[in-house]
Coordinates of C-alpha atoms in Angstrom, one line a residue:
M96 CA 110.6 -85.2 25.7
S97 CA 109.0 -88.1 25.3
R98 CA 107.7 -90.3 28.9
R99 CA 109.0 -92.7 30.4
S100 CA 108.2 -95.2 32.9
V101 CA 109.3 -95.2 36.6
Q102 CA 110.3 -98.8 38.3
Y103 CA 108.9 -98.3 41.7
T104 CA 110.2 -101.6 42.4
S105 CA 114.2 -100.7 41.0
S106 CA 114.2 -97.5 42.8
P107 CA 117.5 -97.4 45.3
L108 CA 115.0 -96.5 47.8
L109 CA 113.3 -99.7 48.3
A110 CA 115.7 -100.8 47.9
S111 CA 117.6 -99.6 50.3
K112 CA 117.9 -101.6 53.5
T113 CA 115.1 -101.0 56.9
P114 CA 116.7 -100.7 60.3
I115 CA 115.1 -103.4 62.2
W116 CA 114.7 -101.4 64.9
R117 CA 112.3 -99.7 63.9
S118 CA 109.8 -102.4 62.9
Q119 CA 110.0 -103.4 66.5
F120 CA 109.3 -99.7 67.8
I121 CA 105.9 -99.8 65.6
V122 CA 105.1 -103.4 66.6
A123 CA 106.0 -102.5 70.5
A124 CA 104.1 -99.4 70.3
I125 CA 100.9 -101.2 68.8
A126 CA 100.8 -103.8 71.1
L127 CA 101.9 -100.8 73.9
G128 CA 98.4 -99.2 72.1
F129 CA 96.2 -102.6 73.0
L130 CA 97.7 -103.5 76.5
G131 CA 96.8 -99.5 77.5
L132 CA 93.3 -100.1 75.9
V133 CA 92.5 -103.8 78.1
V134 CA 93.7 -101.3 81.1
R135 CA 91.8 -98.4 80.5
A136 CA 88.4 -101.1 79.4
A137 CA 89.7 -103.0 83.6
Y138 CA 89.4 -99.6 84.9
V139 CA 85.9 -98.6 83.7
Q140 CA 84.3 -101.9 84.1
V141 CA 86.6 -103.6 87.0
I142 CA 88.2 -100.8 88.7
D143 CA 86.8 -97.8 89.0
N144 CA 83.2 -97.9 87.2
A145 CA 81.4 -96.0 89.9
F146 CA 81.6 -92.8 88.0
F147 CA 80.0 -94.1 84.5
K148 CA 77.7 -95.7 86.2
R149 CA 76.5 -93.5 87.4
Q150 CA 76.8 -91.1 84.0
G151 CA 75.0 -94.4 82.0
T152 CA 71.9 -94.3 85.1
V153 CA 71.5 -90.0 84.7
R154 CA 71.5 -90.3 80.6
F155 CA 68.9 -93.4 80.9
V156 CA 67.7 -94.3 83.8
R157 CA 64.5 -92.4 85.0
S158 CA 63.2 -92.5 88.7
V159 CA 58.7 -92.4 87.6
D160 CA 56.5 -91.4 90.3
I161 CA 53.5 -93.2 91.5
P162 CA 50.8 -91.0 91.9
A163 CA 48.9 -91.8 95.3
D164 CA 45.3 -92.1 95.0
R165 CA 42.9 -88.8 97.3
G166 CA 41.0 -90.4 99.4
K167 CA 37.2 -90.8 98.8
I168 CA 34.3 -88.3 100.1
L169 CA 31.3 -90.5 101.4
D170 CA 28.1 -88.7 102.6
R171 CA 26.9 -90.3 105.7
N172 CA 25.3 -93.5 103.5
G173 CA 28.1 -94.0 102.2
A174 CA 27.0 -91.9 98.3
I175 CA 30.2 -90.6 96.9
L176 CA 30.5 -87.0 97.1
A177 CA 34.2 -86.6 95.9
S178 CA 36.4 -89.4 94.1
S179 CA 39.5 -89.4 91.7
V180 CA 39.7 -91.4 88.4
S181 CA 43.4 -91.8 86.4
M182 CA 43.4 -89.0 82.9
P183 CA 45.9 -88.8 80.8
S184 CA 48.7 -85.7 80.5
I185 CA 51.2 -85.1 77.4
F186 CA 54.1 -84.0 78.4
A187 CA 57.7 -83.1 76.5
S188 CA 61.4 -82.9 77.1
P189 CA 62.1 -80.1 75.6
E190 CA 66.1 -81.1 76.0
E191 CA 65.1 -84.7 73.9
I192 CA 62.3 -83.4 71.2
D193 CA 61.9 -83.5 67.8
R194 CA 61.9 -80.0 66.5
D195 CA 60.9 -81.1 62.9
P196 CA 58.5 -78.4 62.1
N197 CA 55.6 -80.4 60.7
K198 CA 55.7 -82.3 63.9
I199 CA 55.2 -79.3 65.8
K200 CA 52.5 -78.9 64.1
A201 CA 50.4 -81.4 64.2
L202 CA 51.6 -81.4 67.5
A203 CA 49.9 -78.3 69.1
K204 CA 47.0 -79.8 66.7
A205 CA 46.7 -82.7 68.3
V206 CA 46.6 -81.1 72.2
D207 CA 44.2 -78.0 70.9
M208 CA 46.8 -75.1 71.0
P209 CA 48.4 -72.7 69.8
L210 CA 51.4 -73.5 68.1
A211 CA 52.9 -70.3 69.9
E212 CA 52.0 -71.5 72.9
L213 CA 53.5 -75.0 72.4
Q214 CA 56.6 -73.0 71.4
A215 CA 57.4 -71.5 74.3
K216 CA 57.0 -74.7 76.1
I217 CA 59.3 -76.2 74.3
K218 CA 61.5 -73.1 73.8
N219 CA 63.9 -74.1 76.8
E220 CA 66.2 -76.6 75.3
E221 CA 68.2 -77.2 78.7
K222 CA 64.8 -78.5 80.7
G223 CA 63.9 -82.6 80.8
F224 CA 60.1 -82.2 81.7
V225 CA 57.8 -80.1 80.8
W226 CA 53.8 -80.1 81.5
L227 CA 51.7 -79.7 77.7
K228 CA 48.1 -80.2 78.3
R229 CA 46.9 -82.4 81.5
M230 CA 43.9 -84.4 82.5
V231 CA 42.9 -84.3 78.2
D232 CA 40.7 -87.2 77.3
D233 CA 41.2 -90.6 75.5
A234 CA 40.9 -88.7 71.8
V235 CA 43.6 -86.6 72.5
E236 CA 45.8 -89.5 74.5
Q237 CA 45.7 -91.4 71.4
R238 CA 46.1 -88.4 68.4
V239 CA 49.2 -87.6 70.7
R240 CA 50.3 -91.5 70.8
D241 CA 49.8 -91.5 67.3
L242 CA 51.9 -89.3 66.3
K243 CA 54.9 -90.7 68.1
I244 CA 57.4 -87.8 68.2
K245 CA 60.5 -88.1 70.0
G246 CA 60.4 -86.4 74.2
V247 CA 56.5 -86.3 74.0
G248 CA 55.2 -88.7 76.4
V249 CA 51.8 -89.3 78.4
R250 CA 51.4 -90.0 82.1
K251 CA 48.6 -90.9 84.2
E252 CA 47.3 -88.6 87.0
Y253 CA 43.7 -88.2 89.2
K254 CA 41.4 -86.2 88.7
R255 CA 39.2 -85.5 90.8
I256 CA 35.2 -85.4 90.6
Y257 CA 31.9 -84.3 92.4
P258 CA 28.8 -86.8 91.7
E259 CA 26.7 -84.7 93.7
G260 CA 27.7 -80.7 91.8
E261 CA 26.3 -77.6 92.8
A262 CA 23.8 -78.9 95.8
V263 CA 27.3 -80.1 97.8
A264 CA 29.6 -77.6 96.6
H265 CA 30.3 -75.3 99.7
V266 CA 30.3 -78.0 101.9
V267 CA 33.3 -80.6 100.1
G268 CA 35.1 -77.8 98.3
F269 CA 37.4 -78.9 95.5
T270 CA 41.3 -79.5 94.8
N271 CA 43.4 -77.5 91.8
I272 CA 44.9 -79.2 89.7
E273 CA 47.5 -80.7 91.5
N274 CA 45.3 -82.7 93.9
E275 CA 46.0 -80.3 96.5
G276 CA 42.7 -78.7 98.7
Q277 CA 41.0 -75.3 98.4
E278 CA 38.1 -75.0 99.6
G279 CA 35.8 -76.8 101.9
V280 CA 36.1 -80.4 103.4
E281 CA 39.1 -80.7 100.8
L282 CA 40.8 -78.5 102.5
T283 CA 40.0 -78.6 105.9
F284 CA 40.7 -82.6 106.1
E285 CA 44.3 -82.1 103.3
K286 CA 46.4 -83.6 105.5
E287 CA 43.8 -87.4 106.3
L288 CA 42.9 -87.3 102.2
T289 CA 46.3 -87.0 100.5
G290 CA 48.4 -90.2 100.0
R291 CA 52.2 -90.0 99.9
N292 CA 53.6 -90.8 96.0
G293 CA 55.5 -94.0 95.8
S294 CA 58.0 -94.2 92.5
R295 CA 59.3 -96.4 90.6
R296 CA 62.6 -96.3 88.5
V297 CA 62.6 -97.3 84.5
I298 CA 65.5 -97.3 81.9
N299 CA 64.5 -94.9 78.8
N300 CA 65.7 -96.0 75.0
R301 CA 67.4 -92.8 73.6
L302 CA 63.6 -91.2 72.5
G303 CA 62.7 -91.1 75.7
Q304 CA 60.8 -93.9 76.3
A305 CA 60.3 -96.2 79.1
V306 CA 62.1 -100.0 77.9
E307 CA 62.7 -101.7 81.5
D308 CA 61.2 -101.4 84.3
M309 CA 63.5 -102.2 87.7
G310 CA 60.7 -102.5 89.6
E311 CA 59.1 -100.1 92.8
I312 CA 62.1 -97.9 95.3
R313 CA 58.9 -97.1 97.2
A314 CA 54.8 -98.0 97.4
P315 CA 52.5 -95.3 97.4
V316 CA 50.3 -94.8 99.7
D317 CA 46.7 -93.5 99.7
G318 CA 45.1 -91.2 101.8
Q319 CA 42.1 -91.9 104.1
D320 CA 38.3 -91.9 102.9
L321 CA 36.6 -89.5 104.8
Q322 CA 32.6 -90.1 106.2
L323 CA 30.8 -87.0 106.7
S324 CA 27.7 -86.4 108.1
I325 CA 25.9 -84.9 105.4
D326 CA 22.7 -86.9 104.4
S327 CA 23.2 -86.2 100.4
K328 CA 19.4 -86.7 100.1
I329 CA 18.8 -84.5 102.7
Q330 CA 21.4 -82.1 101.2
Y331 CA 19.9 -81.7 98.1
F332 CA 16.5 -81.5 99.4
A333 CA 17.5 -78.4 101.4
Y334 CA 19.9 -76.9 98.8
Q335 CA 16.7 -76.9 95.5
K336 CA 14.4 -75.5 98.0
L337 CA 16.7 -72.7 98.8
K338 CA 17.4 -72.2 95.4
E339 CA 13.3 -71.6 94.6
A340 CA 13.1 -69.4 97.5
V341 CA 15.6 -67.5 96.8
I342 CA 14.6 -67.6 92.8
D343 CA 10.8 -66.7 93.9
N344 CA 11.6 -64.0 96.3
K345 CA 14.3 -62.3 93.8
A346 CA 16.9 -62.1 96.6
S347 CA 20.6 -62.4 95.8
A348 CA 21.5 -65.3 98.4
G349 CA 20.1 -67.6 101.0
S350 CA 21.5 -70.4 103.1
V351 CA 20.3 -73.7 105.1
V352 CA 21.8 -75.5 107.8
V353 CA 19.9 -79.1 109.1
L354 CA 21.4 -80.1 112.6
D355 CA 21.1 -83.5 113.7
V356 CA 20.3 -83.1 118.0
N357 CA 21.1 -86.2 119.2
T358 CA 24.3 -86.9 117.1
G359 CA 25.4 -82.9 117.0
E360 CA 26.3 -84.0 113.3
V361 CA 25.5 -81.9 110.7
L362 CA 22.7 -83.2 108.0
A363 CA 23.1 -80.2 105.1
L364 CA 24.6 -77.1 104.8
G365 CA 23.7 -75.4 101.9
N366 CA 24.4 -71.9 100.1
Y367 CA 23.3 -70.5 96.6
P368 CA 24.6 -69.1 94.9
S369 CA 26.5 -71.8 94.5
F370 CA 29.1 -73.3 91.9
V371 CA 29.5 -76.7 89.8
P372 CA 33.0 -78.7 91.5
N373 CA 33.6 -79.9 88.0
N374 CA 33.5 -76.4 85.9
R375 CA 35.0 -73.6 87.6
V376 CA 35.2 -71.3 84.9
N377 CA 34.3 -67.5 85.2
L378 CA 33.6 -68.4 88.5
S379 CA 33.2 -65.5 91.5
G380 CA 33.4 -64.7 95.1
G381 CA 30.0 -65.0 95.7
Q382 CA 29.4 -68.2 94.4
L383 CA 32.1 -69.7 96.0
R384 CA 31.3 -68.2 99.2
N385 CA 30.0 -70.4 102.1
R386 CA 28.0 -68.2 103.5
A387 CA 26.5 -70.1 106.3
L388 CA 30.0 -70.3 108.2
T389 CA 31.5 -67.0 106.7
D390 CA 28.9 -64.0 106.8
T391 CA 27.6 -62.4 109.7
F392 CA 23.9 -60.2 110.3
E393 CA 22.1 -58.7 112.9
P394 CA 20.0 -61.9 113.9
G395 CA 16.6 -59.7 115.6
S396 CA 14.1 -61.6 116.8
T397 CA 16.1 -64.5 117.4
M398 CA 17.6 -63.4 120.1
K399 CA 14.5 -63.1 122.0
P400 CA 13.9 -66.9 123.4
F401 CA 17.6 -66.3 124.7
V402 CA 16.4 -63.5 126.5
V403 CA 13.8 -64.8 127.9
G404 CA 14.6 -68.7 129.0
L405 CA 17.3 -66.7 131.1
A406 CA 15.3 -64.6 132.9
L407 CA 13.0 -67.8 133.3
E408 CA 15.7 -69.3 135.0
R409 CA 16.5 -66.6 137.7
G410 CA 13.1 -66.3 138.4
I411 CA 12.4 -63.3 137.1
V412 CA 9.9 -63.8 134.8
H413 CA 7.3 -67.1 134.2
P414 CA 5.7 -68.2 131.0
E415 CA 1.7 -66.4 132.0
T416 CA 3.7 -63.5 133.7
I417 CA 1.8 -60.5 132.3
I418 CA 4.4 -57.7 130.7
Q419 CA 2.6 -54.4 129.4
T420 CA 3.6 -53.2 125.8
G421 CA 1.4 -50.4 126.1
G422 CA 0.1 -49.5 122.6
G423 CA 3.5 -50.7 120.8
K424 CA 6.2 -47.5 121.5
Y425 CA 7.3 -47.4 124.3
N426 CA 10.0 -44.5 125.0
L427 CA 14.0 -45.7 126.5
Y428 CA 16.4 -42.5 127.2
G429 CA 15.4 -40.6 124.4
H430 CA 15.5 -43.6 122.1
T431 CA 11.6 -45.1 121.1
I432 CA 11.2 -48.9 121.3
S433 CA 8.5 -50.4 118.8
D434 CA 6.1 -53.1 117.9
S435 CA 4.7 -53.9 114.9
S436 CA 1.3 -53.0 115.7
A437 CA -0.6 -52.5 120.0
H438 CA -0.4 -55.5 121.9
G439 CA -1.6 -54.0 125.3
A440 CA -1.4 -56.5 128.6
I441 CA 0.6 -60.0 127.1
S442 CA 2.0 -62.9 128.6
V443 CA 5.6 -63.9 127.9
N444 CA 4.2 -66.9 126.0
E445 CA 2.5 -64.2 124.3
V446 CA 5.7 -62.0 123.9
I447 CA 7.6 -65.0 121.5
Q448 CA 4.9 -65.7 119.8
K449 CA 3.8 -62.3 118.6
S450 CA 7.7 -61.2 118.8
S451 CA 7.5 -57.5 121.0
N452 CA 10.0 -55.6 120.7
I453 CA 8.6 -54.1 123.5
G454 CA 7.8 -57.2 126.0
T455 CA 11.8 -57.7 125.9
V456 CA 13.1 -55.3 126.1
K457 CA 10.8 -55.2 129.9
I458 CA 12.6 -58.7 130.6
S459 CA 16.0 -57.7 129.4
L460 CA 16.5 -54.6 132.0
Q461 CA 15.6 -57.0 134.7
M462 CA 18.4 -58.6 134.3
Q463 CA 22.6 -57.2 134.5
P464 CA 24.5 -56.6 131.3
K465 CA 26.9 -59.1 132.0
D466 CA 23.6 -62.0 132.9
L467 CA 22.9 -61.8 128.8
W468 CA 26.5 -61.5 127.7
E469 CA 26.9 -64.6 129.5
I470 CA 24.5 -66.8 127.8
F471 CA 25.1 -65.5 124.5
T472 CA 28.5 -66.4 124.7
Q473 CA 27.9 -70.1 126.4
V474 CA 26.0 -70.8 123.0
G475 CA 28.5 -69.4 121.3
F476 CA 27.8 -66.5 119.7
G477 CA 31.1 -63.6 119.6
Q478 CA 33.0 -67.0 119.1
K479 CA 34.6 -69.1 116.1
P480 CA 32.5 -72.5 115.9
Q481 CA 34.4 -75.3 117.6
V482 CA 33.8 -76.8 113.5
P483 CA 36.8 -77.4 111.0
F484 CA 35.6 -75.4 108.5
P485 CA 37.6 -72.8 106.4
G486 CA 36.1 -69.4 106.4
A487 CA 33.6 -70.0 109.7
V488 CA 33.6 -66.4 111.5
S489 CA 33.3 -65.6 115.6
G490 CA 31.2 -62.9 114.9
K491 CA 30.8 -59.5 116.9
L492 CA 29.8 -60.0 120.6
R493 CA 31.3 -56.9 122.4
A494 CA 32.2 -57.2 126.0
Y495 CA 29.2 -56.0 128.9
K496 CA 31.4 -53.7 130.4
T497 CA 30.7 -51.1 127.1
W498 CA 26.8 -51.7 126.8
R499 CA 24.8 -48.8 127.4
P500 CA 21.3 -49.4 128.7
I501 CA 19.9 -48.4 124.6
E502 CA 22.8 -51.6 123.2
Q503 CA 21.6 -53.6 125.9
A504 CA 17.7 -53.0 124.8
T505 CA 18.4 -53.4 121.6
M506 CA 20.8 -56.2 122.5
S507 CA 18.0 -58.2 123.8
Y508 CA 16.0 -58.4 120.2
G509 CA 19.1 -58.9 118.2
Y510 CA 20.7 -55.4 117.1
G511 CA 24.1 -54.1 118.3
L512 CA 25.3 -57.6 117.7
S513 CA 26.0 -60.0 114.5
V514 CA 26.3 -64.3 113.9
S515 CA 25.9 -66.3 111.3
L516 CA 22.9 -68.7 110.3
F517 CA 25.1 -71.8 111.6
Q518 CA 25.7 -70.5 114.8
L519 CA 22.5 -69.2 115.5
A520 CA 21.9 -73.0 114.3
H521 CA 24.4 -74.0 116.5
A522 CA 22.9 -72.2 119.8
Y523 CA 19.4 -73.5 119.2
T524 CA 20.0 -77.1 120.3
I525 CA 20.2 -75.8 124.0
F526 CA 16.1 -75.5 123.1
A527 CA 16.2 -78.7 121.6
R528 CA 18.5 -80.3 124.1
E529 CA 16.9 -79.8 127.5
G530 CA 18.8 -76.5 127.8
Q531 CA 22.7 -78.6 126.7
L532 CA 24.2 -77.1 124.2
I533 CA 25.6 -79.8 121.9
P534 CA 29.0 -80.0 119.9
V535 CA 28.9 -80.1 116.3
S536 CA 30.4 -82.6 114.4
L537 CA 30.7 -82.6 110.1
L538 CA 31.9 -86.1 110.5
K539 CA 29.9 -89.2 111.3
K540 CA 29.1 -90.0 114.7
D541 CA 25.5 -92.1 114.9
E542 CA 26.0 -92.2 118.6
R543 CA 24.2 -89.2 120.7
V544 CA 26.6 -86.6 121.8
E545 CA 26.0 -85.1 125.2
G546 CA 26.4 -81.2 125.8
V547 CA 27.0 -78.6 127.9
K548 CA 24.4 -76.9 130.2
V549 CA 22.9 -73.1 129.8
I550 CA 19.8 -73.4 130.9
G551 CA 17.6 -76.0 133.2
A552 CA 15.9 -78.5 131.2
Q553 CA 12.8 -77.2 132.7
Y554 CA 12.8 -73.5 130.6
S555 CA 14.2 -75.0 128.2
S556 CA 11.0 -77.4 127.8
E557 CA 8.9 -73.7 128.3
I558 CA 11.0 -71.7 125.6
R559 CA 9.6 -74.5 123.0
S560 CA 6.0 -74.2 123.7
M561 CA 6.5 -70.8 123.3
L562 CA 8.4 -71.6 120.2
H563 CA 5.4 -73.7 119.1
M564 CA 3.2 -70.9 119.3
V565 CA 4.8 -69.2 116.8
A566 CA 4.2 -71.5 114.0
G567 CA 0.9 -71.3 115.8
P568 CA -2.7 -69.3 114.8
G569 CA -1.4 -65.7 116.1
G570 CA 2.5 -66.7 115.5
T571 CA 4.6 -64.7 112.8
A572 CA 5.5 -67.9 111.4
P573 CA 2.2 -70.1 110.4
K574 CA 3.8 -70.7 107.0
A575 CA 6.3 -72.9 109.1
Q576 CA 4.3 -75.6 110.0
T577 CA 4.3 -78.9 108.6
M578 CA 2.2 -81.6 107.6
G579 CA 2.4 -84.4 109.9
Y580 CA 5.0 -83.1 112.0
S581 CA 4.8 -80.6 115.1
V582 CA 7.1 -77.5 114.7
G583 CA 8.2 -74.4 116.9
G584 CA 10.8 -72.1 116.0
K585 CA 11.4 -67.9 115.8
T586 CA 11.4 -65.4 113.0
G587 CA 13.9 -62.9 112.2
T588 CA 14.1 -59.8 110.2
A589 CA 16.7 -57.2 110.6
H590 CA 17.8 -54.4 108.3
K591 CA 21.2 -54.3 106.0
V592 CA 24.2 -53.0 107.6
E593 CA 25.7 -50.5 104.7
G594 CA 28.3 -47.9 105.8
A595 CA 28.0 -46.6 108.9
G596 CA 24.6 -47.0 109.4
Y597 CA 21.4 -49.4 107.9
A598 CA 20.3 -49.7 104.6
G599 CA 16.9 -48.8 104.3
H600 CA 15.1 -50.7 102.1
K601 CA 17.4 -54.0 102.7
Y602 CA 16.9 -56.7 104.4
R603 CA 17.6 -60.2 105.2
G604 CA 14.3 -62.6 106.8
F605 CA 15.4 -65.3 108.6
F606 CA 13.7 -68.8 110.4
V607 CA 15.7 -71.4 112.4
G608 CA 13.3 -73.6 114.1
I609 CA 12.6 -77.4 115.5
A610 CA 11.2 -80.5 114.9
P611 CA 9.3 -82.7 116.3
I612 CA 8.5 -80.2 119.6
E613 CA 7.9 -82.8 122.0
K614 CA 11.1 -85.4 120.9
P615 CA 13.1 -82.6 119.0
R616 CA 15.6 -84.7 116.6
I617 CA 16.6 -81.6 114.0
V618 CA 17.3 -77.8 114.2
V619 CA 16.8 -76.5 110.8
A620 CA 17.9 -72.9 110.6
V621 CA 17.1 -70.7 107.1
M622 CA 18.0 -67.3 105.4
I623 CA 17.2 -65.4 102.3
D624 CA 19.3 -62.2 102.0
E625 CA 17.8 -58.8 100.0
P626 CA 14.5 -60.0 99.2
T627 CA 12.9 -58.2 96.9
N628 CA 9.7 -59.2 95.7
G629 CA 7.4 -57.5 97.8
R630 CA 8.1 -60.2 101.1
Y631 CA 10.7 -59.8 103.5
F632 CA 10.0 -60.6 107.0
G633 CA 11.3 -64.3 107.8
G634 CA 8.1 -66.0 108.6
D635 CA 7.0 -65.6 104.9
V636 CA 10.7 -66.1 102.8
A637 CA 12.0 -68.1 104.7
A638 CA 10.0 -70.0 107.2
P639 CA 8.4 -72.0 103.8
V640 CA 11.8 -73.4 103.4
F641 CA 11.6 -74.5 106.6
S642 CA 8.5 -76.6 106.8
Q643 CA 9.7 -77.9 103.2
T644 CA 13.0 -78.5 104.7
V645 CA 11.6 -80.3 108.2
Q646 CA 9.2 -82.5 106.6
Q647 CA 11.5 -84.5 104.2
T648 CA 14.3 -84.7 106.6
L649 CA 12.4 -86.1 109.6
R650 CA 11.5 -88.8 106.6
V651 CA 14.6 -89.7 105.7
M652 CA 15.4 -90.3 109.4
G653 CA 12.9 -92.6 109.9
I654 CA 10.4 -90.0 112.4
Q655 CA 7.0 -90.6 112.9
P656 CA 4.6 -88.2 112.5
D657 CA 3.7 -86.3 115.2
M658 CA 0.1 -85.3 114.1
S659 CA -2.3 -86.1 112.3
V660 CA -1.2 -86.2 108.5
K661 CA -3.6 -83.8 107.0
P662 CA -3.9 -79.9 105.8
Q663 CA -3.3 -77.7 108.2
V664 CA -5.1 -74.2 108.5
V665 CA -2.8 -71.8 107.9
A666 CA -3.6 -68.8 110.1
K667 CA -3.2 -65.0 108.7
A668 CA 0.9 -64.2 110.6
E669 CA 1.4 -61.6 113.3
V670 CA 4.2 -59.4 111.2
E671 CA 7.0 -60.0 113.8
S672 CA 8.8 -56.2 115.2
F673 CA 12.2 -55.9 114.3

């Protein structure tokens, strides 16, 4: 069969006539289609465009936080104790990120993160945002930018830095990675320091990169700067001397407090062990604890001036009144009260100078329990210190109605109640300020403050003279003597409580004192916890720190020496009773 060529042009089907209505229908359908598109476009663009604008905004417009700057923390002279610096942080958008395996490996290497950890962070593809690495250095930021990976970006955040380091750590505290206060002043004044973040709107391209700034919605409000009462020079020196004493005496810890008795300002508050706020890796609870405010102890012989001061005011004794202390042992209701040595008949002045337990007990038993409880309460014992600081404790002071006579006796020389070092320093302001307990402050004040009268100015002065004798020949703390300045204070040594009783060979040694003695400007309190290098009396382990701190503090404050500046002969100390 031979092939034939088909002539389509001669096909009868093509030769047949097409009805005109069919062509008209097709043209009309096309016209209607275009008309529908025009109507729909008009509806979308003009009549009801809100929905579509919202959808476009959701896909391309982002609200970006403008971080507020956290307020600075300054010392009394304007030195920076804490401030914020801008740091880059790396983030990703799991729903948009380019998941090319090679790029993900390169990203993990750039941010110095295990690949598995990075993959876990971006696993959820429905998430719009996740932090990869926060607060990185400029080199990491540049490596990430050079990769140009879709869905990965850089944001600026504020990182808190602490230029004074460990010396002021327990005062200033620190913030977490979200810039929220966690300890110290950072926590106490969180409301004042923190600002309010602002925000702005940007248009992102398909890679998640901002291509147009639409302007601010809300401007950021920076936090307030805080000026503390702390003097960073005094703080650093006091901390260093405390640290040396703890190490030299092989002690477990120590604290120091310096108060300005004119203004009530806290000039220094230090603890050792401490920590570096800029590097808080592997910190222990012992390093973080602000022991001067959180740790309590039985104050030992530092309580004796309060007992004697009250007895002076009540007219029960005078400075020259003779107290018979016998051979160093005194039996009271079947209990033996002991002195370190036999003092015999001594004056009330010498009761404080030689730290006689027996003399103090005999004076205290001439008063009612309520009388002693009232003065202890008036100076702040048994109450939380009125200072806005986290963790400050009230200590322990039982109601006087529960005291037995032997408990009244032991409380008079510091056993049966507990206080913090800060409370003890604050209480001693009554001897420096004409019998007034002054309010204390962590913020700079400058102006002289008035306090609440506890004892008369005359009796405060008489106690101050006795405290001066403690630091002189025949006293328990000649090592408290300070080159060029007259000082006075009281030693204390107490067995540490352990379980239901006292540890046989664990002690706290402390010293709290005033300088200059005639016109007091400061109170300094020092505590050394568990010294184990052969010495444990407060006059040996704490008084030298007091002496060095007083000298430096008064020099920084511009207080002229009130004694001739020459080497002083340090007499052999009386061993204190405790």
